Coordinates of C-alpha atoms and ligand atoms in Angstrom, one line a residue:
M5 CA 0.3 -0.2 -0.4
Q6 CA 1.3 3.7 -0.7
T7 CA 1.4 5.6 2.5
P8 CA -1.2 8.0 2.4
P9 CA -1.1 11.1 4.4
F10 CA -1.4 11.3 8.2
L11 CA -1.8 14.1 10.5
D12 CA 0.5 14.8 13.4
I13 CA -3.1 14.5 15.6
G14 CA -4.0 11.4 17.1
I15 CA -4.3 9.1 20.1
D16 CA -2.5 10.0 23.3
G17 CA -4.1 8.2 25.9
I18 CA -7.1 5.5 25.9
G19 CA -9.2 3.8 29.1
F20 CA -11.6 1.0 28.9
Y21 CA -14.7 0.3 31.5
V22 CA -16.8 -2.4 31.3
P23 CA -19.2 -3.6 34.1
Q24 CA -18.0 -6.8 35.5
E25 CA -21.7 -9.1 35.1
R26 CA -22.1 -10.8 32.1
L27 CA -24.5 -13.1 30.8
R28 CA -24.0 -16.4 28.7
L29 CA -25.9 -16.4 25.3
A30 CA -26.0 -20.2 25.9
D31 CA -28.0 -19.3 29.0
L32 CA -30.6 -17.1 27.0
A33 CA -30.6 -19.0 24.6
H34 CA -32.1 -22.0 26.7
A35 CA -34.4 -19.8 28.3
R36 CA -35.7 -18.1 25.0
G37 CA -36.4 -21.7 23.8
V38 CA -33.8 -20.8 21.1
D39 CA -31.1 -22.9 19.5
P40 CA -27.9 -22.0 21.2
A41 CA -26.2 -22.3 17.8
K42 CA -28.0 -19.3 16.9
Y43 CA -26.4 -17.0 19.2
I44 CA -23.6 -18.3 19.2
D45 CA -22.6 -19.5 15.5
G46 CA -25.3 -17.5 13.4
L47 CA -24.3 -14.2 15.8
M48 CA -20.9 -15.6 16.5
L49 CA -21.3 -14.1 20.1
E50 CA -20.7 -15.7 23.5
E51 CA -21.7 -13.2 26.4
F52 CA -22.7 -9.8 27.0
A53 CA -22.1 -7.3 29.8
V54 CA -24.8 -6.2 32.2
P55 CA -24.8 -3.0 33.7
D56 CA -24.7 -3.4 37.5
Y57 CA -27.5 -1.9 39.7
G58 CA -26.2 2.3 40.0
E59 CA -24.2 1.8 36.9
D60 CA -24.8 4.1 33.8
A61 CA -23.3 5.7 31.0
V62 CA -22.2 8.6 33.1
S63 CA -20.7 5.8 35.9
M64 CA -18.9 4.3 33.2
A65 CA -17.5 6.9 31.1
L66 CA -16.2 8.4 34.8
M67 CA -14.2 5.2 34.8
A68 CA -12.6 5.1 31.6
S69 CA -11.7 8.5 31.6
N70 CA -10.4 8.2 35.0
R71 CA -8.1 5.2 33.6
A72 CA -7.2 7.0 30.4
L73 CA -5.8 10.0 32.4
L74 CA -3.8 7.6 34.7
K75 CA -2.6 5.0 31.9
S76 CA -1.1 8.1 29.8
G77 CA 0.0 9.8 33.0
I78 CA -2.0 13.5 31.6
D79 CA -2.4 15.8 34.2
P80 CA -6.9 16.4 33.8
H81 CA -5.9 20.2 33.7
S82 CA -4.6 20.2 30.9
I83 CA -7.4 19.0 29.1
D84 CA -9.4 21.6 27.3
C85 CA -12.4 19.9 25.0
V86 CA -14.8 17.0 26.5
L87 CA -16.6 15.6 24.0
V88 CA -18.8 12.7 24.9
G89 CA -20.8 10.4 21.9
T90 CA -23.9 8.8 23.8
E91 CA -26.8 7.2 23.1
S92 CA -27.2 6.7 26.4
A93 CA -27.8 9.9 27.9
A94 CA -28.5 10.5 31.8
Y95 CA -30.7 13.7 30.9
A96 CA -32.6 15.1 27.9
V97 CA -30.7 18.0 29.1
K98 CA -27.6 18.6 30.6
S99 CA -24.6 17.4 29.1
I100 CA -22.2 13.7 30.2
A101 CA -19.3 16.1 29.3
A102 CA -20.4 18.7 31.8
I103 CA -20.6 16.3 34.6
L104 CA -17.2 14.5 33.4
S105 CA -15.5 18.0 33.7
G106 CA -16.3 18.4 36.9
M107 CA -15.8 15.2 38.8
L108 CA -12.4 14.9 36.9
G109 CA -11.0 18.1 37.9
I110 CA -10.7 19.0 34.0
S111 CA -9.7 22.6 33.3
E112 CA -12.7 24.7 34.0
H113 CA -11.7 26.7 30.4
A114 CA -12.6 23.4 28.3
F115 CA -15.3 23.4 25.9
T116 CA -17.8 20.7 26.9
G117 CA -20.7 19.0 25.1
D118 CA -22.2 15.5 23.9
L119 CA -23.2 14.3 20.4
T120 CA -25.5 11.7 19.4
H121 CA -25.5 9.8 15.9
A122 CA -26.1 6.3 17.4
C123 CA -23.3 4.0 17.3
A124 CA -21.0 6.7 15.5
S125 CA -21.5 9.2 18.1
A126 CA -17.7 8.7 19.6
T127 CA -16.7 8.9 16.1
C128 CA -18.3 12.3 15.0
S129 CA -16.6 13.4 18.6
I130 CA -13.2 12.4 17.2
I131 CA -13.8 14.1 14.2
N132 CA -15.1 17.6 16.1
A133 CA -11.6 17.0 18.2
I134 CA -9.4 16.5 15.4
G135 CA -10.9 19.8 13.6
L136 CA -10.8 21.5 16.6
I137 CA -7.1 20.8 17.5
S138 CA -6.3 21.6 13.7
A139 CA -7.7 24.8 14.1
G140 CA -5.6 25.8 17.1
L141 CA -8.7 26.4 19.1
I142 CA -7.6 23.3 21.5
K143 CA -4.9 21.4 22.7
R144 CA -6.0 18.2 24.0
A145 CA -9.5 16.8 24.1
L146 CA -10.6 14.1 26.1
V147 CA -13.3 11.9 24.0
I148 CA -15.6 9.3 25.3
G149 CA -18.2 6.8 24.0
T150 CA -20.5 5.6 26.7
D151 CA -23.6 3.2 26.3
V152 CA -25.9 0.6 27.3
S153 CA -26.9 -1.3 24.2
K154 CA -30.9 -2.4 25.6
Y155 CA -33.7 -3.9 23.7
P156 CA -36.7 -5.5 25.0
I157 CA -36.8 -9.0 26.7
G158 CA -37.6 -11.6 24.5
S159 CA -37.1 -9.3 21.2
A160 CA -34.7 -10.2 18.7
G161 CA -32.0 -8.0 19.3
E162 CA -32.1 -9.1 23.1
P163 CA -28.8 -11.2 22.2
T164 CA -27.3 -8.3 20.8
Q165 CA -27.3 -6.3 24.0
G166 CA -24.0 -5.1 26.0
A167 CA -22.4 -2.1 27.6
G168 CA -19.2 -0.3 28.1
A169 CA -17.3 2.9 28.0
I170 CA -13.9 4.0 25.9
A171 CA -12.1 7.2 26.8
L172 CA -9.3 8.5 24.0
I173 CA -7.0 11.6 24.6
I174 CA -6.7 13.2 21.6
S175 CA -4.0 15.5 20.9
R176 CA -0.7 16.4 18.7
N177 CA 2.2 14.5 18.8
P178 CA 0.2 11.2 19.7
R179 CA 2.4 8.8 21.7
I180 CA -0.2 5.8 20.5
A181 CA -1.1 6.1 17.1
R182 CA -2.3 9.2 14.2
F183 CA -4.9 9.8 12.4
S184 CA -5.1 9.5 8.4
A185 CA -5.6 12.9 7.1
N186 CA -8.2 11.7 5.1
F187 CA -11.7 10.2 5.9
G188 CA -14.7 8.7 4.1
K189 CA -18.3 9.5 4.9
I190 CA -21.5 9.2 3.5
S191 CA -24.9 10.3 5.6
G192 CA -28.6 9.5 4.9
H193 CA -32.1 9.6 6.2
V194 CA -32.8 6.1 7.2
N195 CA -35.0 4.5 10.0
D196 CA -33.0 1.7 10.8
F197 CA -33.1 2.0 14.3
F198 CA -34.2 4.7 16.7
R199 CA -35.4 5.4 20.5
P200 CA -38.3 7.5 20.9
N201 CA -38.4 10.1 23.8
G202 CA -39.1 8.6 27.0
Q203 CA -38.5 4.7 26.2
D204 CA -35.4 3.0 27.2
T205 CA -35.4 0.6 25.1
A206 CA -34.4 0.7 21.1
I207 CA -37.2 -0.1 18.1
V208 CA -35.2 -1.8 15.3
Y209 CA -36.0 -3.1 11.8
G210 CA -33.1 -5.8 12.2
H211 CA -32.8 -7.2 8.8
Y212 CA -33.4 -3.4 7.3
S213 CA -30.3 -2.0 9.7
I214 CA -28.3 -5.1 8.4
D215 CA -28.8 -4.0 4.8
A216 CA -28.3 -0.2 6.2
Y217 CA -24.7 -1.2 7.7
L218 CA -23.6 -2.8 4.7
S219 CA -24.2 -0.2 2.1
F220 CA -23.1 2.6 4.6
Q221 CA -19.8 0.6 5.2
Q222 CA -19.2 -0.2 1.7
H223 CA -20.0 3.6 0.8
A224 CA -17.3 5.1 3.4
Y225 CA -14.7 2.7 2.4
D226 CA -15.4 3.4 -1.5
D227 CA -14.9 7.3 -0.8
L228 CA -11.9 6.9 1.6
S229 CA -10.6 4.7 -1.6
R230 CA -11.3 7.3 -3.6
Q231 CA -9.5 9.9 -1.9
I232 CA -6.3 7.7 -1.0
G233 CA -5.9 5.1 -3.6
P234 CA -5.6 1.5 -2.6
I235 CA -6.1 0.8 1.4
D236 CA -4.6 -2.7 2.3
P237 CA -4.1 -2.0 6.6
N238 CA -2.8 -4.6 8.7
Y239 CA -5.9 -4.7 10.8
W240 CA -9.5 -4.1 9.8
I241 CA -11.6 -2.9 12.3
F242 CA -15.5 -2.0 11.9
H243 CA -18.2 -1.5 14.1
S244 CA -19.9 -4.4 15.7
P245 CA -23.1 -4.5 17.0
Y246 CA -22.7 -8.7 16.9
A247 CA -19.2 -10.2 15.6
K248 CA -21.1 -11.9 12.2
L249 CA -22.0 -8.9 11.0
P250 CA -18.6 -7.1 10.4
V251 CA -17.1 -10.8 8.9
Q252 CA -20.3 -10.4 6.5
F253 CA -19.4 -7.0 5.2
F254 CA -16.0 -8.1 5.2
R255 CA -16.7 -10.9 2.4
Q256 CA -18.9 -8.3 0.7
L257 CA -15.9 -5.9 0.5
M258 CA -13.0 -8.7 -0.4
L259 CA -15.1 -9.8 -2.9
R260 CA -15.9 -6.3 -4.5
R261 CA -12.1 -4.9 -4.7
K262 CA -11.2 -7.8 -6.4
I263 CA -13.8 -7.7 -8.9
N264 CA -13.4 -3.7 -9.4
D265 CA -9.8 -3.2 -8.7
S266 CA -7.0 -5.4 -9.4
H267 CA -4.6 -2.8 -7.1
N268 CA -6.8 -4.1 -4.5
T269 CA -6.0 -8.2 -3.9
G270 CA -6.3 -7.8 -0.3
N271 CA -3.0 -9.5 0.5
G272 CA -0.9 -6.7 -0.5
S273 CA 0.8 -6.7 3.4
E274 CA 2.8 -9.5 4.5
S275 CA 1.1 -12.0 6.0
L276 CA 1.0 -12.0 10.1
G277 CA 1.4 -15.9 10.3
S278 CA -1.1 -18.7 10.2
S279 CA -0.7 -19.4 14.1
F280 CA -2.4 -15.5 15.2
P281 CA -4.8 -15.7 16.5
S282 CA -4.9 -18.9 18.5
A283 CA -6.1 -21.8 16.6
D284 CA -9.3 -22.0 18.7
Q285 CA -10.2 -18.2 18.0
V286 CA -9.9 -19.0 14.3
Q287 CA -12.5 -21.9 14.6
I288 CA -15.6 -19.3 15.0
L289 CA -14.8 -18.4 11.6
K290 CA -15.5 -22.0 10.1
G291 CA -17.3 -21.7 6.9
K292 CA -17.9 -17.7 7.4
G293 CA -15.6 -16.8 4.9
E294 CA -17.3 -19.1 1.9
I295 CA -17.9 -17.3 -1.1
S296 CA -21.8 -18.1 -2.0
C297 CA -22.8 -20.1 -4.7
P298 CA -24.7 -16.8 -6.5
D299 CA -21.4 -15.2 -6.1
I300 CA -19.3 -18.0 -7.3
Q301 CA -21.8 -17.7 -10.6
L302 CA -21.0 -14.0 -10.7
L303 CA -17.4 -14.3 -11.0
K304 CA -17.6 -17.0 -14.0
N305 CA -20.1 -14.8 -15.3
L306 CA -17.3 -12.3 -15.1
D307 CA -15.1 -14.9 -16.9
W308 CA -13.2 -16.2 -13.9
N309 CA -11.9 -19.5 -14.0
D310 CA -11.9 -22.0 -10.8
F311 CA -8.1 -21.6 -10.0
E312 CA -8.9 -17.7 -9.6
I313 CA -11.8 -18.2 -7.8
C314 CA -10.1 -20.8 -5.2
D315 CA -7.1 -17.9 -5.0
L316 CA -9.7 -15.5 -4.2
H317 CA -11.6 -17.6 -1.6
H318 CA -8.1 -18.6 0.1
T319 CA -7.2 -14.6 0.4
I320 CA -10.4 -14.0 1.8
Q321 CA -9.9 -16.8 4.8
Q322 CA -6.7 -15.7 5.4
E323 CA -7.8 -12.1 5.2
L324 CA -10.4 -12.8 7.6
R325 CA -8.3 -14.6 10.1
E326 CA -5.5 -12.4 10.4
R327 CA -6.8 -8.8 9.8
L328 CA -10.5 -9.2 10.9
L329 CA -10.7 -11.9 13.4
P330 CA -8.4 -9.9 16.0
S331 CA -10.8 -7.3 16.9
L332 CA -14.1 -9.5 16.9
F333 CA -13.2 -10.7 20.3
V334 CA -14.4 -7.6 22.0
S335 CA -18.1 -7.8 20.6
R336 CA -18.0 -11.6 21.5
H337 CA -17.1 -11.1 25.1
F338 CA -18.8 -7.3 25.9
G339 CA -21.6 -7.3 23.5
N340 CA -22.7 -4.4 21.4
M341 CA -21.3 -1.1 23.2
Y342 CA -22.6 1.4 20.4
S343 CA -20.5 4.6 20.4
A344 CA -17.8 2.4 22.3
S345 CA -18.0 -0.7 19.9
V346 CA -15.2 0.4 17.4
W347 CA -12.8 2.3 19.3
S348 CA -13.1 -0.4 22.1
Q349 CA -12.0 -2.7 19.5
V350 CA -8.9 -0.8 18.6
M351 CA -7.6 -0.6 22.0
W352 CA -8.2 -4.6 21.9
V353 CA -6.2 -4.9 18.9
L354 CA -3.5 -2.2 20.0
E355 CA -2.9 -4.1 23.6
N356 CA -3.0 -7.5 22.2
Y357 CA -1.9 -7.5 18.3
A358 CA -0.1 -4.3 17.1
R359 CA 3.3 -3.5 16.4
D360 CA 5.0 -0.2 15.4
G361 CA 4.3 1.4 12.6
D362 CA 1.1 -0.8 11.7
V363 CA -2.1 0.8 10.1
F364 CA -5.6 0.2 11.2
Y365 CA -8.9 0.8 9.0
F366 CA -11.6 1.5 10.9
G367 CA -15.5 1.7 9.7
S368 CA -17.5 3.4 12.1
Y369 CA -21.5 2.9 11.8
G370 CA -24.6 4.9 13.5
S371 CA -27.9 3.9 12.7
G372 CA -30.0 7.0 11.5
A373 CA -27.5 6.7 9.4
T374 CA -23.6 7.8 8.9
A375 CA -20.6 5.8 8.3
I376 CA -17.2 7.2 8.8
S377 CA -14.2 5.7 7.7
G378 CA -10.7 6.2 8.2
L379 CA -6.6 5.0 9.0
L380 CA -4.8 5.0 12.3
Q381 CA -1.0 4.7 12.4
V382 CA 0.5 3.1 15.6
Q383 CA 3.6 5.5 16.7
P384 CA 6.3 4.2 17.8
N385 CA 6.8 3.2 21.5
F386 CA 3.1 2.6 21.6
R387 CA 3.6 0.3 24.4
S388 CA 4.9 2.0 27.1
I389 CA 1.2 3.7 27.4
I390 CA -1.1 0.9 25.8
D391 CA 0.7 -2.2 28.5
R392 CA 0.2 0.3 31.6
P393 CA -2.4 -1.8 33.5
P394 CA -5.3 -1.7 33.8
I395 CA -5.6 -3.6 30.4
M396 CA -8.8 -5.1 28.7
L397 CA -7.9 -8.8 29.2
D398 CA -8.2 -8.0 33.2
S399 CA -12.0 -7.2 32.5
V400 CA -12.4 -10.5 30.9
R401 CA -10.6 -12.4 34.0
T402 CA -12.7 -11.2 36.5
R403 CA -16.3 -11.2 35.0
E404 CA -19.1 -12.4 37.2
Y405 CA -22.3 -14.4 35.7
L406 CA -25.4 -13.5 36.3
T407 CA -28.5 -16.1 35.8
V408 CA -31.2 -15.2 33.3
K409 CA -33.8 -14.4 36.1
S410 CA -31.0 -11.6 37.7
Y411 CA -30.1 -10.6 34.4
E412 CA -34.0 -9.9 33.9
E413 CA -34.1 -8.1 37.6
H414 CA -31.3 -5.4 36.2
H415 CA -32.8 -5.1 32.6
E416 CA -36.3 -4.3 34.1
N417 CA -35.1 -1.9 37.1
N418 CA -32.8 1.0 36.7
C419 CA -32.9 0.8 40.2
L420 CA -30.1 2.5 42.4
I421 CA -27.0 0.7 43.9
L422 CA -28.1 1.0 47.4
P423 CA -29.1 -2.4 48.2
K424 CA -25.2 -3.8 47.6
I425 CA -23.6 -1.3 49.5
T426 CA -22.0 -1.4 52.9
L427 CA -20.5 1.9 54.4
G428 CA -16.7 1.5 55.8
R429 CA -13.3 3.7 56.2
I430 CA -10.6 3.0 54.2
S431 CA -6.6 3.5 54.9
T432 CA -6.2 6.6 54.1
L433 CA -8.9 9.5 53.0
P434 CA -6.5 12.9 52.6
T435 CA -8.0 16.0 51.9
E436 CA -5.7 17.1 48.9
P437 CA -4.9 15.5 45.7
V438 CA -1.5 13.8 45.4
V439 CA 0.4 14.3 42.4
T440 CA 2.9 11.8 41.2
K441 CA 5.6 12.3 38.5
N442 CA 4.2 10.8 35.2
I443 CA 1.1 9.2 36.5
G444 CA -1.0 12.1 37.1
I445 CA -3.4 12.4 40.3
Q446 CA -4.2 9.4 42.0
G447 CA -7.4 10.2 42.9
I448 CA -10.2 12.6 42.4
S449 CA -11.2 15.6 44.7
L450 CA -15.3 16.3 45.1
S451 CA -17.0 19.0 46.8
F452 CA -20.2 18.3 49.2
C453 CA -23.1 20.2 50.7
D454 CA -24.4 18.7 53.9
A455 CA -26.9 16.5 52.5
G456 CA -24.4 14.8 50.1
C457 CA -25.1 16.8 46.7
V458 CA -21.9 17.2 44.6
L459 CA -21.1 20.7 44.1
P460 CA -19.3 22.3 41.7
H461 CA -15.6 23.1 41.9
N462 CA -16.5 27.0 40.9
K463 CA -16.2 29.0 43.7
D464 CA -19.2 31.5 43.0
L465 CA -21.5 28.9 43.0
S466 CA -20.3 27.5 46.4
Y467 CA -23.7 26.5 47.5
C468 CA -26.3 24.0 47.1
P469 CA -29.2 25.0 44.7
Q470 CA -31.5 22.9 46.7
G471 CA -31.4 25.2 49.5
H472 CA -28.9 22.3 52.2
F473 CA -26.2 24.1 53.4
G474 CA -22.2 23.4 54.2
R475 CA -19.6 22.9 51.9
F476 CA -16.4 20.3 52.0
N477 CA -14.2 18.7 49.8
R478 CA -13.2 15.2 50.0
F479 CA -10.4 13.0 48.0
F480 CA -10.8 9.8 47.1
P481 CA -7.7 7.7 46.5
Q482 CA -7.4 5.4 43.5
S483 CA -6.8 2.6 45.7
A484 CA -7.1 1.7 49.4
K485 CA -7.5 -1.3 51.9
I486 CA -10.9 -1.5 54.4
T487 CA -10.1 -0.6 57.7
H488 CA -13.7 -0.9 59.1
L489 CA -17.1 -1.6 58.1
R490 CA -20.5 -1.0 59.3
K491 CA -23.2 -2.7 58.2
T492 CA -26.7 -0.8 58.3
D493 CA -30.4 -1.3 57.0
F494 CA -30.9 1.9 55.6
I495 CA -28.2 4.4 54.4
D496 CA -27.9 7.0 52.1
P497 CA -24.3 6.8 51.2
L498 CA -23.7 10.7 50.1
L499 CA -24.8 11.9 53.6
E500 CA -22.5 9.4 54.9
I501 CA -19.6 10.6 53.2
A502 CA -20.9 14.2 53.9
H503 CA -21.4 13.8 58.0
N504 CA -18.9 10.7 58.8
G505 CA -16.2 10.5 56.3
E506 CA -17.0 7.0 55.4
V507 CA -17.5 5.8 51.9
P508 CA -19.7 3.4 50.2
I509 CA -18.2 0.2 49.6
L510 CA -19.7 -2.6 47.3
G511 CA -21.1 -5.9 48.8
I512 CA -19.5 -7.1 51.9
P513 CA -15.9 -7.5 51.6
P514 CA -13.7 -8.2 54.4
V515 CA -11.9 -6.0 56.5
G516 CA -8.2 -5.8 54.9
S517 CA -9.6 -6.4 51.2
V518 CA -7.8 -4.1 48.4
V519 CA -10.4 -1.8 46.9
E520 CA -10.7 0.4 44.3
L521 CA -12.2 4.0 43.0
N522 CA -15.3 3.4 41.0
F523 CA -18.2 5.2 40.5
R524 CA -22.2 4.7 40.5
K525 CA -25.2 6.3 40.5
L526 CA -26.4 6.7 44.3
R527 CA -29.3 9.2 44.4
Q528 CA -32.3 10.6 42.3
D529 CA -34.6 12.7 44.4
E530 CA -37.7 13.9 43.3
N531 CA -36.9 16.2 40.8
K532 CA -35.0 13.3 39.0
L533 CA -31.7 15.3 39.8
L534 CA -29.0 12.6 39.9
Q535 CA -25.7 12.5 41.9
W536 CA -23.0 9.9 41.2
A537 CA -20.3 9.3 43.4
P538 CA -17.4 7.2 44.4
V539 CA -18.1 3.9 45.6
Y540 CA -15.1 1.5 46.6
C541 CA -15.1 -2.3 44.6
P542 CA -13.3 -5.1 45.6
V543 CA -10.0 -5.9 43.6
P544 CA -10.5 -9.3 42.4
S545 CA -8.0 -11.8 44.6
E546 CA -6.7 -13.0 41.8
L547 CA -5.3 -9.4 40.5
V548 CA -3.9 -8.2 43.8
T549 CA -0.5 -9.6 44.8
E550 CA 1.3 -8.2 47.7
Q551 CA 4.1 -7.2 46.2
D552 CA 2.1 -5.0 44.1
Y553 CA 0.1 -3.6 47.0
L554 CA 1.9 -1.5 49.6
V555 CA -0.6 0.5 51.8
E556 CA 2.0 2.9 52.6
K557 CA 2.2 3.9 49.1
I558 CA -1.5 3.9 48.2
V559 CA -1.7 7.5 46.7
L560 CA 1.6 7.0 45.4
E561 CA 1.2 4.3 43.0
C562 CA -1.0 3.7 40.3
A563 CA -3.7 2.3 41.2
S564 CA -4.1 0.2 38.1
T565 CA -0.7 -1.6 38.9
L566 CA -3.2 -3.7 41.5
H567 CA -4.4 -5.2 38.3
R568 CA -1.5 -7.3 37.2
N569 CA 2.0 -8.8 38.1
A570 CA 4.6 -6.6 36.2
Ligands
COA625 N1 -27.4 -22.3 14.2 C1 -26.4 -21.5 13.0 N2 -26.8 -20.5 12.6 C2 -28.1 -20.0 13.1 C3 -28.9 -20.6 13.6 C4 -28.8 -22.2 14.4 N3 -29.6 -22.6 14.9 N4 -30.4 -19.8 13.5 C5 -30.0 -19.0 12.6 N5 -28.8 -18.8 12.3 C6 -27.9 -17.8 11.7 C7 -29.2 -17.1 10.6 O1 -28.7 -18.2 9.5 C8 -28.7 -15.8 10.3 O2 -27.2 -15.9 9.8 P1 -27.0 -15.1 8.4 O3 -26.9 -13.6 9.2 O4 -25.7 -15.3 7.9 O5 -28.3 -14.9 7.6 C9 -28.2 -15.5 12.1 O6 -28.0 -16.8 12.6 C10 -29.1 -14.8 12.4 O7 -30.5 -15.1 12.4 P2 -31.8 -14.2 12.1 O8 -32.9 -15.3 11.9 O9 -31.3 -13.2 11.1 O10 -32.0 -13.6 13.3 P3 -33.3 -12.7 13.7 O11 -34.1 -12.2 12.8 O12 -33.4 -13.3 15.4 O13 -32.3 -11.3 14.2 C11 -30.8 -9.4 13.9 C12 -30.8 -11.1 14.0 C13 -29.4 -9.2 14.0 C14 -31.5 -9.0 13.1 C15 -31.2 -9.0 15.5 O14 -30.6 -9.8 16.4 C16 -31.2 -7.6 15.9 O15 -32.3 -7.0 15.4 N6 -30.5 -6.9 16.8 C17 -30.4 -5.2 16.5 C18 -30.2 -4.6 15.4 C19 -28.7 -4.8 15.3 O16 -27.7 -5.0 15.9 N7 -28.4 -4.4 13.8 C20 -27.3 -4.2 13.2 C21 -26.7 -2.9 12.4 S1 -26.8 -1.7 13.5

């Protein structure tokens, strides 16, 4: 492939969050009286993430952003733009970006805003960030894709649910990957998928949405190809509502490339080796790369001989295995994360497969509809950031499986987390943030009124609009050890934070357990005003070693070092 022009703007930091609770598709199939092969082979899915109580687009965005800042060592005060792509807004009016900027200590002088274009929302936000940086209006943007994908119980869309958030820090001189100077794009008024106001599940014309996806992905590819010529990346990464759909599109793309353009043979880059990815992963592609009978007939009508058709078949199989399959792990295990989907796949391939200089093609699709395509080039030394924990693989190691009954309860009740909360003290709760060299701030600072409502950092607005008195600051470290637990029947965790200096802790872990900073929606008042605040979650024992964890250094060490042995 000729080297297309790349910008000196790209990804300088990245962080991911997915709920720990999952549902196995085989269990769902049994409960719905469906052949499990339909979900596992027909849609190529294994399991999907289910948000826990109090877990939503805001809490997941807080976690992903915090991780992106920690992994990249970027000071939140240096971020001068926060853009959130989501279709799971917390409020009809009030941006998630504003909530994040206040809670994460982003510069007060940042542009903030949310953008909605179904699953392409985060990609549209990235394009905006690139434009603002190019124009010299901002220096560094935090862009988040955060979504809960939810369809009615028993509907055709149910197996394709999921949840997760991805945060990207976009700037000049990116340390992870830089964007191409050109993008493919296509938009139109298509009613394939929509969620009416006031409804929490989407309405989708499933098979029509598949046709819209296939058509728009193709047009976005063609548009980019017209601008930059032949495209032969090391990895193909397409928005993946379920893993089978990118495979279906890829087969179509490879066939059309071969028919339309002899330059685009699809095997221009060196082979990555047949043992890569692993044999059991390759197994899921069994039969998926076959050229269909109508396509064989089409090729024969174009005077292709059997040898050429076999050769094409071999090329498609190899490309599928080596260049598409790596990204599909994400939707197979976390489900559809809507706006977070394609960028979580980018992170997964960066973590697990990429080498310096590799080029990724990304094809983002958002129902309604739009598609945006582009290239990313991996920067030298990207591993110095990407490999810093927590890595995405940790989220696979520590999942918890729900029964179908408890998944249905989660699905029906968007309730707060209170039944699962204990109060406790942790080993240290300093009042001032600690900044560590190259790692950033190891915790977050929040201000509360006496009733526990979160107040803005802005000193002019230091009072609570609900008429409560008082204002005090708390610093919440990234990681800690529980020193004291208090079980109580009825609690308002925000009040306890305000008056007792205790913190909400998820579950009833034993005293001495290692916990880490997480976020949950903790309160919804009569005006439907929502409050998100820190909740400490136990770190699964398999991810903690004494060597990794030293209480004395609690606020000096990156919380994420808890997750892995070096
Ligand atoms: N064993 C193996 N495969 C099976 C099977 C079985 N027992 N039963 C069905 N299948 C295959 C089908 O052949 C089909 O494969 P194909 O796509 O190659 O034709 C696949 O499983 C899905 O079956 P289908 O009958 O089409 O499923 P469905 O009508 O229940 O719904 C969606 C599928 C994707 C339309 C539905 O899940 C949906 O609406 N999802 C949400 C919307 C979405 O994600 N759209 C994508 C664009 S954004």
